[in-house]
Amino acid sequence: MTSPLALSRLLEGRTNAEREAALARYLMSRGVPFARHPFADFEARGENFSVDVGSADRVLVLIAHHDAVPGSPGANDNAAAVGILLQLLERVAQAPPARARVRFLFTGAEELGYLGARAYVGDTALGDIAGVLSLELCGIGDSLVVWDAVDRTPFLERVSGAFQGLGLQRDAGYHVVGRIPLFGSDHRAFAAAGVPAYGLTMVPAAEAEALREFVFSPIRGAFRYLLRRPRPFDTYHTARDSGATLEPGALDATVRALEAVIAEAR
């Protein structure tokens, strides 16, 4: 089974059009049936791709955007997340869940205000969705963060329970934090439509306090960390976001965490 790190190289260092095409070619080459969702407006055009595994009525949506900001290789943001979901897709397809259907959603134009996700939400029936996690910056670190967790929902409780089932302790092995003021991701398109939806990120536990200040006090944090942002934001949206910075352990841990979430989904 191909590792998430190797799979992330399908996208790293390519233009967004090339990343999108490479992902579609990979799914076709593996014989994976997937749905295309084209979108276009005055900002950009592109395609979302989705793959459903399982036949249950309730749907768990896992998202990884396939685009990157211009000038960045886009390894941790967000080829790593795509690699994670591609490996997870292969693993889940071997033993589809009985209590939930898993939708692997690969979105475009996330860097343009979640354009692909917003178009998808506008065109898709959402009533059967139990919850959404969008993966961002999952290739560096040893501690999971569920963010934009403003409301306590049954889905959020199941995610926390899944992590605890892996032996992770809250505020150590994983964190649950409220709405982040400056940074965002595709889950916000679903949350705006009333669906329980959160971001999922991997961070270095040693940087937890610095990261908290950086993301929750963006103006003060920008001045304090002017010379070096805390990891993983030191490479975020820069030319340094290369595959050489990714940590295989972080990618593998995210896969295991998502497998646990799928086992708890219903």
PDB file of C-alpha atoms in Angstrom:
ATOM      1  CA  MET A   1       0.000   0.000   0.000  1.00  0.00           C
ATOM      2  CA  THR A   2       1.455   3.351  -1.045  1.00  0.00           C
ATOM      3  CA  SER A   3       2.323   5.666   1.832  1.00  0.00           C
ATOM      4  CA  PRO A   4       0.628   9.062   2.288  1.00  0.00           C
ATOM      5  CA  LEU A   5       4.034  10.704   1.863  1.00  0.00           C
ATOM      6  CA  ALA A   6       4.551   9.090  -1.535  1.00  0.00           C
ATOM      7  CA  LEU A   7       0.988   9.938  -2.558  1.00  0.00           C
ATOM      8  CA  SER A   8       1.476  13.585  -1.605  1.00  0.00           C
ATOM      9  CA  ARG A   9       4.204  13.812  -4.251  1.00  0.00           C
ATOM     10  CA  LEU A  10       1.523  13.450  -6.936  1.00  0.00           C
ATOM     11  CA  LEU A  11       0.648  17.096  -6.287  1.00  0.00           C
ATOM     12  CA  GLU A  12       3.681  18.753  -4.743  1.00  0.00           C
ATOM     13  CA  GLY A  13       5.306  21.503  -6.792  1.00  0.00           C
ATOM     14  CA  ARG A  14       2.709  21.524  -9.565  1.00  0.00           C
ATOM     15  CA  THR A  15       0.403  24.266 -10.764  1.00  0.00           C
ATOM     16  CA  ASN A  16      -3.162  24.022  -9.544  1.00  0.00           C
ATOM     17  CA  ALA A  17      -4.374  22.844 -12.937  1.00  0.00           C
ATOM     18  CA  GLU A  18      -1.682  20.150 -12.918  1.00  0.00           C
ATOM     19  CA  ARG A  19      -2.548  19.130  -9.360  1.00  0.00           C
ATOM     20  CA  GLU A  20      -6.203  18.750 -10.266  1.00  0.00           C
ATOM     21  CA  ALA A  21      -5.384  16.717 -13.380  1.00  0.00           C
ATOM     22  CA  ALA A  22      -2.883  14.524 -11.512  1.00  0.00           C
ATOM     23  CA  LEU A  23      -5.461  13.645  -8.878  1.00  0.00           C
ATOM     24  CA  ALA A  24      -8.082  12.740 -11.497  1.00  0.00           C
ATOM     25  CA  ARG A  25      -5.537  10.580 -13.357  1.00  0.00           C
ATOM     26  CA  TYR A  26      -4.609   8.770 -10.173  1.00  0.00           C
ATOM     27  CA  LEU A  27      -8.212   7.927  -9.320  1.00  0.00           C
ATOM     28  CA  MET A  28      -8.860   6.730 -12.875  1.00  0.00           C
ATOM     29  CA  SER A  29      -5.667   4.673 -12.968  1.00  0.00           C
ATOM     30  CA  ARG A  30      -6.722   2.884  -9.770  1.00  0.00           C
ATOM     31  CA  GLY A  31     -10.184   2.174 -11.128  1.00  0.00           C
ATOM     32  CA  VAL A  32     -11.816   4.260  -8.403  1.00  0.00           C
ATOM     33  CA  PRO A  33     -15.331   5.413  -9.380  1.00  0.00           C
ATOM     34  CA  PHE A  34     -15.590   9.093  -8.575  1.00  0.00           C
ATOM     35  CA  ALA A  35     -17.981  11.945  -9.197  1.00  0.00           C
ATOM     36  CA  ARG A  36     -16.855  15.179 -10.807  1.00  0.00           C
ATOM     37  CA  HIS A  37     -18.258  18.491  -9.656  1.00  0.00           C
ATOM     38  CA  PRO A  38     -17.115  21.334 -11.923  1.00  0.00           C
ATOM     39  CA  PHE A  39     -17.475  24.909 -10.738  1.00  0.00           C
ATOM     40  CA  ALA A  40     -16.705  28.321 -12.174  1.00  0.00           C
ATOM     41  CA  ASP A  41     -17.189  31.981 -11.391  1.00  0.00           C
ATOM     42  CA  PHE A  42     -15.341  35.218 -12.027  1.00  0.00           C
ATOM     43  CA  GLU A  43     -12.528  34.181  -9.628  1.00  0.00           C
ATOM     44  CA  ALA A  44     -11.640  30.731 -10.900  1.00  0.00           C
ATOM     45  CA  ARG A  45     -12.845  27.477 -12.347  1.00  0.00           C
ATOM     46  CA  GLY A  46     -12.017  23.933 -11.401  1.00  0.00           C
ATOM     47  CA  GLU A  47     -13.344  20.586 -10.259  1.00  0.00           C
ATOM     48  CA  ASN A  48     -14.140  18.856  -7.018  1.00  0.00           C
ATOM     49  CA  PHE A  49     -13.904  15.064  -6.941  1.00  0.00           C
ATOM     50  CA  SER A  50     -15.818  12.816  -4.545  1.00  0.00           C
ATOM     51  CA  VAL A  51     -15.721   9.105  -3.761  1.00  0.00           C
ATOM     52  CA  ASP A  52     -18.318   7.354  -1.590  1.00  0.00           C
ATOM     53  CA  VAL A  53     -17.435   4.157   0.275  1.00  0.00           C
ATOM     54  CA  GLY A  54     -20.166   2.199   2.029  1.00  0.00           C
ATOM     55  CA  SER A  55     -23.929   2.114   1.596  1.00  0.00           C
ATOM     56  CA  ALA A  56     -25.345   3.465   4.870  1.00  0.00           C
ATOM     57  CA  ASP A  57     -27.717   6.412   4.854  1.00  0.00           C
ATOM     58  CA  ARG A  58     -25.637   8.671   7.100  1.00  0.00           C
ATOM     59  CA  VAL A  59     -22.555  10.239   5.523  1.00  0.00           C
ATOM     60  CA  LEU A  60     -19.220  11.253   7.031  1.00  0.00           C
ATOM     61  CA  VAL A  61     -17.459  13.763   4.779  1.00  0.00           C
ATOM     62  CA  LEU A  62     -13.654  13.965   4.845  1.00  0.00           C
ATOM     63  CA  ILE A  63     -12.186  16.835   2.818  1.00  0.00           C
ATOM     64  CA  ALA A  64      -8.749  17.646   1.440  1.00  0.00           C
ATOM     65  CA  HIS A  65      -8.318  20.549  -0.970  1.00  0.00           C
ATOM     66  CA  HIS A  66      -6.008  19.866  -3.884  1.00  0.00           C
ATOM     67  CA  ASP A  67      -4.980  23.442  -4.722  1.00  0.00           C
ATOM     68  CA  ALA A  68      -2.118  25.545  -3.331  1.00  0.00           C
ATOM     69  CA  VAL A  69      -1.203  29.224  -3.245  1.00  0.00           C
ATOM     70  CA  PRO A  70       0.919  30.410  -6.197  1.00  0.00           C
ATOM     71  CA  GLY A  71       4.630  30.196  -5.541  1.00  0.00           C
ATOM     72  CA  SER A  72       4.372  27.440  -2.948  1.00  0.00           C
ATOM     73  CA  PRO A  73       5.060  23.748  -3.588  1.00  0.00           C
ATOM     74  CA  GLY A  74       2.006  23.130  -1.409  1.00  0.00           C
ATOM     75  CA  ALA A  75       3.289  20.006   0.356  1.00  0.00           C
ATOM     76  CA  ASN A  76       1.802  20.454   3.829  1.00  0.00           C
ATOM     77  CA  ASP A  77      -0.841  22.807   2.452  1.00  0.00           C
ATOM     78  CA  ASN A  78      -2.338  20.610   1.229  1.00  0.00           C
ATOM     79  CA  ALA A  79      -0.792  17.716  -0.721  1.00  0.00           C
ATOM     80  CA  ALA A  80      -0.161  15.890   2.559  1.00  0.00           C
ATOM     81  CA  ALA A  81      -3.897  15.830   3.320  1.00  0.00           C
ATOM     82  CA  VAL A  82      -4.676  14.540  -0.164  1.00  0.00           C
ATOM     83  CA  GLY A  83      -2.102  11.765   0.321  1.00  0.00           C
ATOM     84  CA  ILE A  84      -3.679  10.880   3.668  1.00  0.00           C
ATOM     85  CA  LEU A  85      -7.163  10.599   2.181  1.00  0.00           C
ATOM     86  CA  LEU A  86      -5.952   8.606  -0.827  1.00  0.00           C
ATOM     87  CA  GLN A  87      -4.366   5.981   1.413  1.00  0.00           C
ATOM     88  CA  LEU A  88      -7.339   6.010   3.757  1.00  0.00           C
ATOM     89  CA  LEU A  89      -9.661   5.536   0.773  1.00  0.00           C
ATOM     90  CA  GLU A  90      -7.786   2.379  -0.203  1.00  0.00           C
ATOM     91  CA  ARG A  91      -7.890   1.041   3.343  1.00  0.00           C
ATOM     92  CA  VAL A  92     -11.580   1.778   3.900  1.00  0.00           C
ATOM     93  CA  ALA A  93     -12.549   0.326   0.521  1.00  0.00           C
ATOM     94  CA  GLN A  94     -11.150  -3.032   1.674  1.00  0.00           C
ATOM     95  CA  ALA A  95     -13.625  -3.102   4.591  1.00  0.00           C
ATOM     96  CA  PRO A  96     -16.430  -0.556   4.075  1.00  0.00           C
ATOM     97  CA  PRO A  97     -18.065   0.696   7.294  1.00  0.00           C
ATOM     98  CA  ALA A  98     -21.501  -0.689   8.141  1.00  0.00           C
ATOM     99  CA  ARG A  99     -22.948   2.242  10.073  1.00  0.00           C
ATOM    100  CA  ALA A 100     -21.866   5.166   7.904  1.00  0.00           C
ATOM    101  CA  ARG A 101     -20.963   5.993   4.356  1.00  0.00           C
ATOM    102  CA  VAL A 102     -17.642   7.807   3.988  1.00  0.00           C
ATOM    103  CA  ARG A 103     -17.378  10.519   1.358  1.00  0.00           C
ATOM    104  CA  PHE A 104     -13.861  11.461   0.361  1.00  0.00           C
ATOM    105  CA  LEU A 105     -14.151  14.966  -1.068  1.00  0.00           C
ATOM    106  CA  PHE A 106     -11.213  16.562  -2.877  1.00  0.00           C
ATOM    107  CA  THR A 107     -11.963  20.237  -3.415  1.00  0.00           C
ATOM    108  CA  GLY A 108     -10.525  22.916  -5.630  1.00  0.00           C
ATOM    109  CA  ALA A 109      -9.936  26.631  -5.049  1.00  0.00           C
ATOM    110  CA  GLU A 110      -9.912  26.428  -1.265  1.00  0.00           C
ATOM    111  CA  GLU A 111      -7.302  29.165  -1.299  1.00  0.00           C
ATOM    112  CA  LEU A 112      -9.864  31.457  -2.953  1.00  0.00           C
ATOM    113  CA  GLY A 113     -12.319  31.601  -0.078  1.00  0.00           C
ATOM    114  CA  TYR A 114     -13.369  27.934  -0.205  1.00  0.00           C
ATOM    115  CA  LEU A 115     -14.763  28.464  -3.695  1.00  0.00           C
ATOM    116  CA  GLY A 116     -14.962  24.769  -4.613  1.00  0.00           C
ATOM    117  CA  ALA A 117     -16.511  23.769  -1.289  1.00  0.00           C
ATOM    118  CA  ARG A 118     -19.049  26.592  -1.424  1.00  0.00           C
ATOM    119  CA  ALA A 119     -20.079  25.531  -4.923  1.00  0.00           C
ATOM    120  CA  TYR A 120     -20.366  21.918  -3.772  1.00  0.00           C
ATOM    121  CA  VAL A 121     -22.526  22.831  -0.790  1.00  0.00           C
ATOM    122  CA  GLY A 122     -24.768  24.925  -3.016  1.00  0.00           C
ATOM    123  CA  ASP A 123     -25.363  22.007  -5.383  1.00  0.00           C
ATOM    124  CA  THR A 124     -25.589  19.093  -2.938  1.00  0.00           C
ATOM    125  CA  ALA A 125     -28.293  17.751  -0.624  1.00  0.00           C
ATOM    126  CA  LEU A 126     -26.883  17.951   2.891  1.00  0.00           C
ATOM    127  CA  GLY A 127     -29.567  16.295   5.012  1.00  0.00           C
ATOM    128  CA  ASP A 128     -27.822  12.916   5.218  1.00  0.00           C
ATOM    129  CA  ILE A 129     -24.447  14.314   6.367  1.00  0.00           C
ATOM    130  CA  ALA A 130     -23.596  13.399   9.952  1.00  0.00           C
ATOM    131  CA  GLY A 131     -20.442  15.482  10.092  1.00  0.00           C
ATOM    132  CA  VAL A 132     -17.531  16.981   8.184  1.00  0.00           C
ATOM    133  CA  LEU A 133     -13.792  17.192   8.820  1.00  0.00           C
ATOM    134  CA  SER A 134     -11.536  19.196   6.525  1.00  0.00           C
ATOM    135  CA  LEU A 135      -7.845  18.322   6.688  1.00  0.00           C
ATOM    136  CA  GLU A 136      -5.311  21.164   6.727  1.00  0.00           C
ATOM    137  CA  LEU A 137      -1.590  21.063   7.558  1.00  0.00           C
ATOM    138  CA  CYS A 138      -1.592  17.414   8.620  1.00  0.00           C
ATOM    139  CA  GLY A 139       1.998  16.546   7.698  1.00  0.00           C
ATOM    140  CA  ILE A 140       3.989  18.022  10.593  1.00  0.00           C
ATOM    141  CA  GLY A 141       3.636  17.380  14.319  1.00  0.00           C
ATOM    142  CA  ASP A 142       2.446  14.882  16.902  1.00  0.00           C
ATOM    143  CA  SER A 143      -0.772  16.364  18.301  1.00  0.00           C
ATOM    144  CA  LEU A 144      -4.165  16.597  16.603  1.00  0.00           C
ATOM    145  CA  VAL A 145      -6.268  19.739  16.707  1.00  0.00           C
ATOM    146  CA  VAL A 146      -9.983  19.902  15.984  1.00  0.00           C
ATOM    147  CA  TRP A 147     -10.790  23.556  15.421  1.00  0.00           C
ATOM    148  CA  ASP A 148     -13.737  25.861  14.821  1.00  0.00           C
ATOM    149  CA  ALA A 149     -15.419  23.724  17.492  1.00  0.00           C
ATOM    150  CA  VAL A 150     -17.846  26.420  18.596  1.00  0.00           C
ATOM    151  CA  ASP A 151     -20.840  24.193  19.321  1.00  0.00           C
ATOM    152  CA  ARG A 152     -20.857  20.898  21.176  1.00  0.00           C
ATOM    153  CA  THR A 153     -22.464  18.384  18.812  1.00  0.00           C
ATOM    154  CA  PRO A 154     -22.901  14.594  18.835  1.00  0.00           C
ATOM    155  CA  PHE A 155     -20.466  14.430  15.932  1.00  0.00           C
ATOM    156  CA  LEU A 156     -17.810  16.357  17.860  1.00  0.00           C
ATOM    157  CA  GLU A 157     -18.306  14.046  20.827  1.00  0.00           C
ATOM    158  CA  ARG A 158     -17.772  11.015  18.592  1.00  0.00           C
ATOM    159  CA  VAL A 159     -14.584  12.514  17.178  1.00  0.00           C
ATOM    160  CA  SER A 160     -13.269  13.129  20.696  1.00  0.00           C
ATOM    161  CA  GLY A 161     -14.311   9.637  21.737  1.00  0.00           C
ATOM    162  CA  ALA A 162     -12.500   8.157  18.757  1.00  0.00           C
ATOM    163  CA  PHE A 163      -9.273   9.944  19.687  1.00  0.00           C
ATOM    164  CA  GLN A 164      -9.585   8.886  23.310  1.00  0.00           C
ATOM    165  CA  GLY A 165     -10.091   5.312  22.136  1.00  0.00           C
ATOM    166  CA  LEU A 166      -6.609   5.546  20.609  1.00  0.00           C
ATOM    167  CA  GLY A 167      -5.222   6.481  24.022  1.00  0.00           C
ATOM    168  CA  LEU A 168      -4.934  10.201  23.235  1.00  0.00           C
ATOM    169  CA  GLN A 169      -5.582  12.552  26.108  1.00  0.00           C
ATOM    170  CA  ARG A 170      -7.378  15.854  25.581  1.00  0.00           C
ATOM    171  CA  ASP A 171      -5.047  18.879  25.708  1.00  0.00           C
ATOM    172  CA  ALA A 172      -2.094  16.546  25.178  1.00  0.00           C
ATOM    173  CA  GLY A 173      -2.535  14.052  22.338  1.00  0.00           C
ATOM    174  CA  TYR A 174      -5.352  16.116  20.875  1.00  0.00           C
ATOM    175  CA  HIS A 175      -6.905  19.541  21.336  1.00  0.00           C
ATOM    176  CA  VAL A 176     -10.375  20.920  20.694  1.00  0.00           C
ATOM    177  CA  VAL A 177     -10.414  24.683  20.148  1.00  0.00           C
ATOM    178  CA  GLY A 178     -12.958  27.317  19.165  1.00  0.00           C
ATOM    179  CA  ARG A 179     -13.251  29.390  16.040  1.00  0.00           C
ATOM    180  CA  ILE A 180      -9.914  30.574  14.705  1.00  0.00           C
ATOM    181  CA  PRO A 181     -10.208  34.222  13.645  1.00  0.00           C
ATOM    182  CA  LEU A 182      -7.898  34.466  10.635  1.00  0.00           C
ATOM    183  CA  PHE A 183      -7.353  31.037   9.153  1.00  0.00           C
ATOM    184  CA  GLY A 184     -10.113  28.845   7.747  1.00  0.00           C
ATOM    185  CA  SER A 185     -10.863  25.888   5.505  1.00  0.00           C
ATOM    186  CA  ASP A 186     -13.552  24.147   3.477  1.00  0.00           C
ATOM    187  CA  HIS A 187     -15.557  22.910   6.465  1.00  0.00           C
ATOM    188  CA  ARG A 188     -16.799  26.464   6.941  1.00  0.00           C
ATOM    189  CA  ALA A 189     -18.886  26.182   3.786  1.00  0.00           C
ATOM    190  CA  PHE A 190     -20.713  23.238   5.390  1.00  0.00           C
ATOM    191  CA  ALA A 191     -20.934  24.859   8.826  1.00  0.00           C
ATOM    192  CA  ALA A 192     -22.589  27.911   7.278  1.00  0.00           C
ATOM    193  CA  ALA A 193     -25.305  25.548   5.986  1.00  0.00           C
ATOM    194  CA  GLY A 194     -25.911  24.124   9.461  1.00  0.00           C
ATOM    195  CA  VAL A 195     -23.852  20.929   9.166  1.00  0.00           C
ATOM    196  CA  PRO A 196     -21.530  19.928  12.058  1.00  0.00           C
ATOM    197  CA  ALA A 197     -18.173  20.656  10.461  1.00  0.00           C
ATOM    198  CA  TYR A 198     -14.672  21.229  11.815  1.00  0.00           C
ATOM    199  CA  GLY A 199     -11.069  21.601  10.730  1.00  0.00           C
ATOM    200  CA  LEU A 200      -8.480  18.940  11.526  1.00  0.00           C
ATOM    201  CA  THR A 201      -4.782  19.791  11.787  1.00  0.00           C
ATOM    202  CA  MET A 202      -1.632  18.151  13.130  1.00  0.00           C
ATOM    203  CA  VAL A 203       0.744  20.332  15.182  1.00  0.00           C
ATOM    204  CA  PRO A 204       3.904  19.814  17.252  1.00  0.00           C
ATOM    205  CA  ALA A 205       2.879  19.555  20.911  1.00  0.00           C
ATOM    206  CA  ALA A 206       5.987  21.503  21.896  1.00  0.00           C
ATOM    207  CA  GLU A 207       4.658  24.492  19.936  1.00  0.00           C
ATOM    208  CA  ALA A 208       1.130  24.366  21.368  1.00  0.00           C
ATOM    209  CA  GLU A 209       1.259  27.575  23.402  1.00  0.00           C
ATOM    210  CA  ALA A 210       3.048  29.534  20.693  1.00  0.00           C
ATOM    211  CA  LEU A 211       0.526  28.305  18.148  1.00  0.00           C
ATOM    212  CA  ARG A 212      -2.381  29.274  20.372  1.00  0.00           C
ATOM    213  CA  GLU A 213      -1.082  32.830  20.609  1.00  0.00           C
ATOM    214  CA  PHE A 214      -0.249  32.984  16.911  1.00  0.00           C
ATOM    215  CA  VAL A 215      -3.653  31.877  15.637  1.00  0.00           C
ATOM    216  CA  PHE A 216      -5.930  33.413  18.263  1.00  0.00           C
ATOM    217  CA  SER A 217      -4.119  36.770  18.463  1.00  0.00           C
ATOM    218  CA  PRO A 218      -3.042  37.167  14.839  1.00  0.00           C
ATOM    219  CA  ILE A 219      -1.908  40.792  15.044  1.00  0.00           C
ATOM    220  CA  ARG A 220       0.094  40.395  18.242  1.00  0.00           C
ATOM    221  CA  GLY A 221       1.326  36.997  17.112  1.00  0.00           C
ATOM    222  CA  ALA A 222       2.494  38.383  13.765  1.00  0.00           C
ATOM    223  CA  PHE A 223       4.746  40.880  15.537  1.00  0.00           C
ATOM    224  CA  ARG A 224       5.997  38.469  18.184  1.00  0.00           C
ATOM    225  CA  TYR A 225       6.815  35.785  15.609  1.00  0.00           C
ATOM    226  CA  LEU A 226       8.034  38.131  12.905  1.00  0.00           C
ATOM    227  CA  LEU A 227      11.334  36.294  12.424  1.00  0.00           C
ATOM    228  CA  ARG A 228      10.073  32.724  12.785  1.00  0.00           C
ATOM    229  CA  ARG A 229       6.512  31.552  12.974  1.00  0.00           C
ATOM    230  CA  PRO A 230       5.808  28.483  15.123  1.00  0.00           C
ATOM    231  CA  ARG A 231       5.719  25.195  13.228  1.00  0.00           C
ATOM    232  CA  PRO A 232       3.892  24.275  11.020  1.00  0.00           C
ATOM    233  CA  PHE A 233       3.152  27.901  10.098  1.00  0.00           C
ATOM    234  CA  ASP A 234       6.847  28.570   9.437  1.00  0.00           C
ATOM    235  CA  THR A 235       6.396  27.069   5.959  1.00  0.00           C
ATOM    236  CA  TYR A 236       2.693  27.859   5.461  1.00  0.00           C
ATOM    237  CA  HIS A 237       2.042  29.647   2.130  1.00  0.00           C
ATOM    238  CA  THR A 238       5.763  29.947   1.401  1.00  0.00           C
ATOM    239  CA  ALA A 239       8.241  28.482  -1.054  1.00  0.00           C
ATOM    240  CA  ARG A 240       9.585  26.380   1.844  1.00  0.00           C
ATOM    241  CA  ASP A 241       6.457  24.219   1.987  1.00  0.00           C
ATOM    242  CA  SER A 242       8.201  21.243   0.405  1.00  0.00           C
ATOM    243  CA  GLY A 243       7.947  17.522   0.863  1.00  0.00           C
ATOM    244  CA  ALA A 244      11.265  17.540   2.724  1.00  0.00           C
ATOM    245  CA  THR A 245       9.512  19.123   5.718  1.00  0.00           C
ATOM    246  CA  LEU A 246       6.794  16.457   5.973  1.00  0.00           C
ATOM    247  CA  GLU A 247       6.986  13.903   8.777  1.00  0.00           C
ATOM    248  CA  PRO A 248       5.808  10.379   7.906  1.00  0.00           C
ATOM    249  CA  GLY A 249       4.766   9.807  11.510  1.00  0.00           C
ATOM    250  CA  ALA A 250       2.388  12.759  11.389  1.00  0.00           C
ATOM    251  CA  LEU A 251       0.739  11.506   8.222  1.00  0.00           C
ATOM    252  CA  ASP A 252       0.403   7.957   9.549  1.00  0.00           C
ATOM    253  CA  ALA A 253      -1.027   9.192  12.858  1.00  0.00           C
ATOM    254  CA  THR A 254      -3.658  11.206  11.001  1.00  0.00           C
ATOM    255  CA  VAL A 255      -4.665   8.125   9.017  1.00  0.00           C
ATOM    256  CA  ARG A 256      -5.074   6.124  12.242  1.00  0.00           C
ATOM    257  CA  ALA A 257      -7.104   8.921  13.841  1.00  0.00           C
ATOM    258  CA  LEU A 258      -9.451   9.095  10.870  1.00  0.00           C
ATOM    259  CA  GLU A 259      -9.887   5.321  10.863  1.00  0.00           C
ATOM    260  CA  ALA A 260     -11.001   5.627  14.484  1.00  0.00           C
ATOM    261  CA  VAL A 261     -13.425   8.433  13.578  1.00  0.00           C
ATOM    262  CA  ILE A 262     -14.898   6.280  10.797  1.00  0.00           C
ATOM    263  CA  ALA A 263     -15.366   3.388  13.242  1.00  0.00           C
ATOM    264  CA  GLU A 264     -17.359   5.715  15.534  1.00  0.00           C
ATOM    265  CA  ALA A 265     -19.390   7.388  12.774  1.00  0.00           C
ATOM    266  CA  ARG A 266     -23.129   6.840  12.529  1.00  0.00           C
TER     267      ARG A 266
END
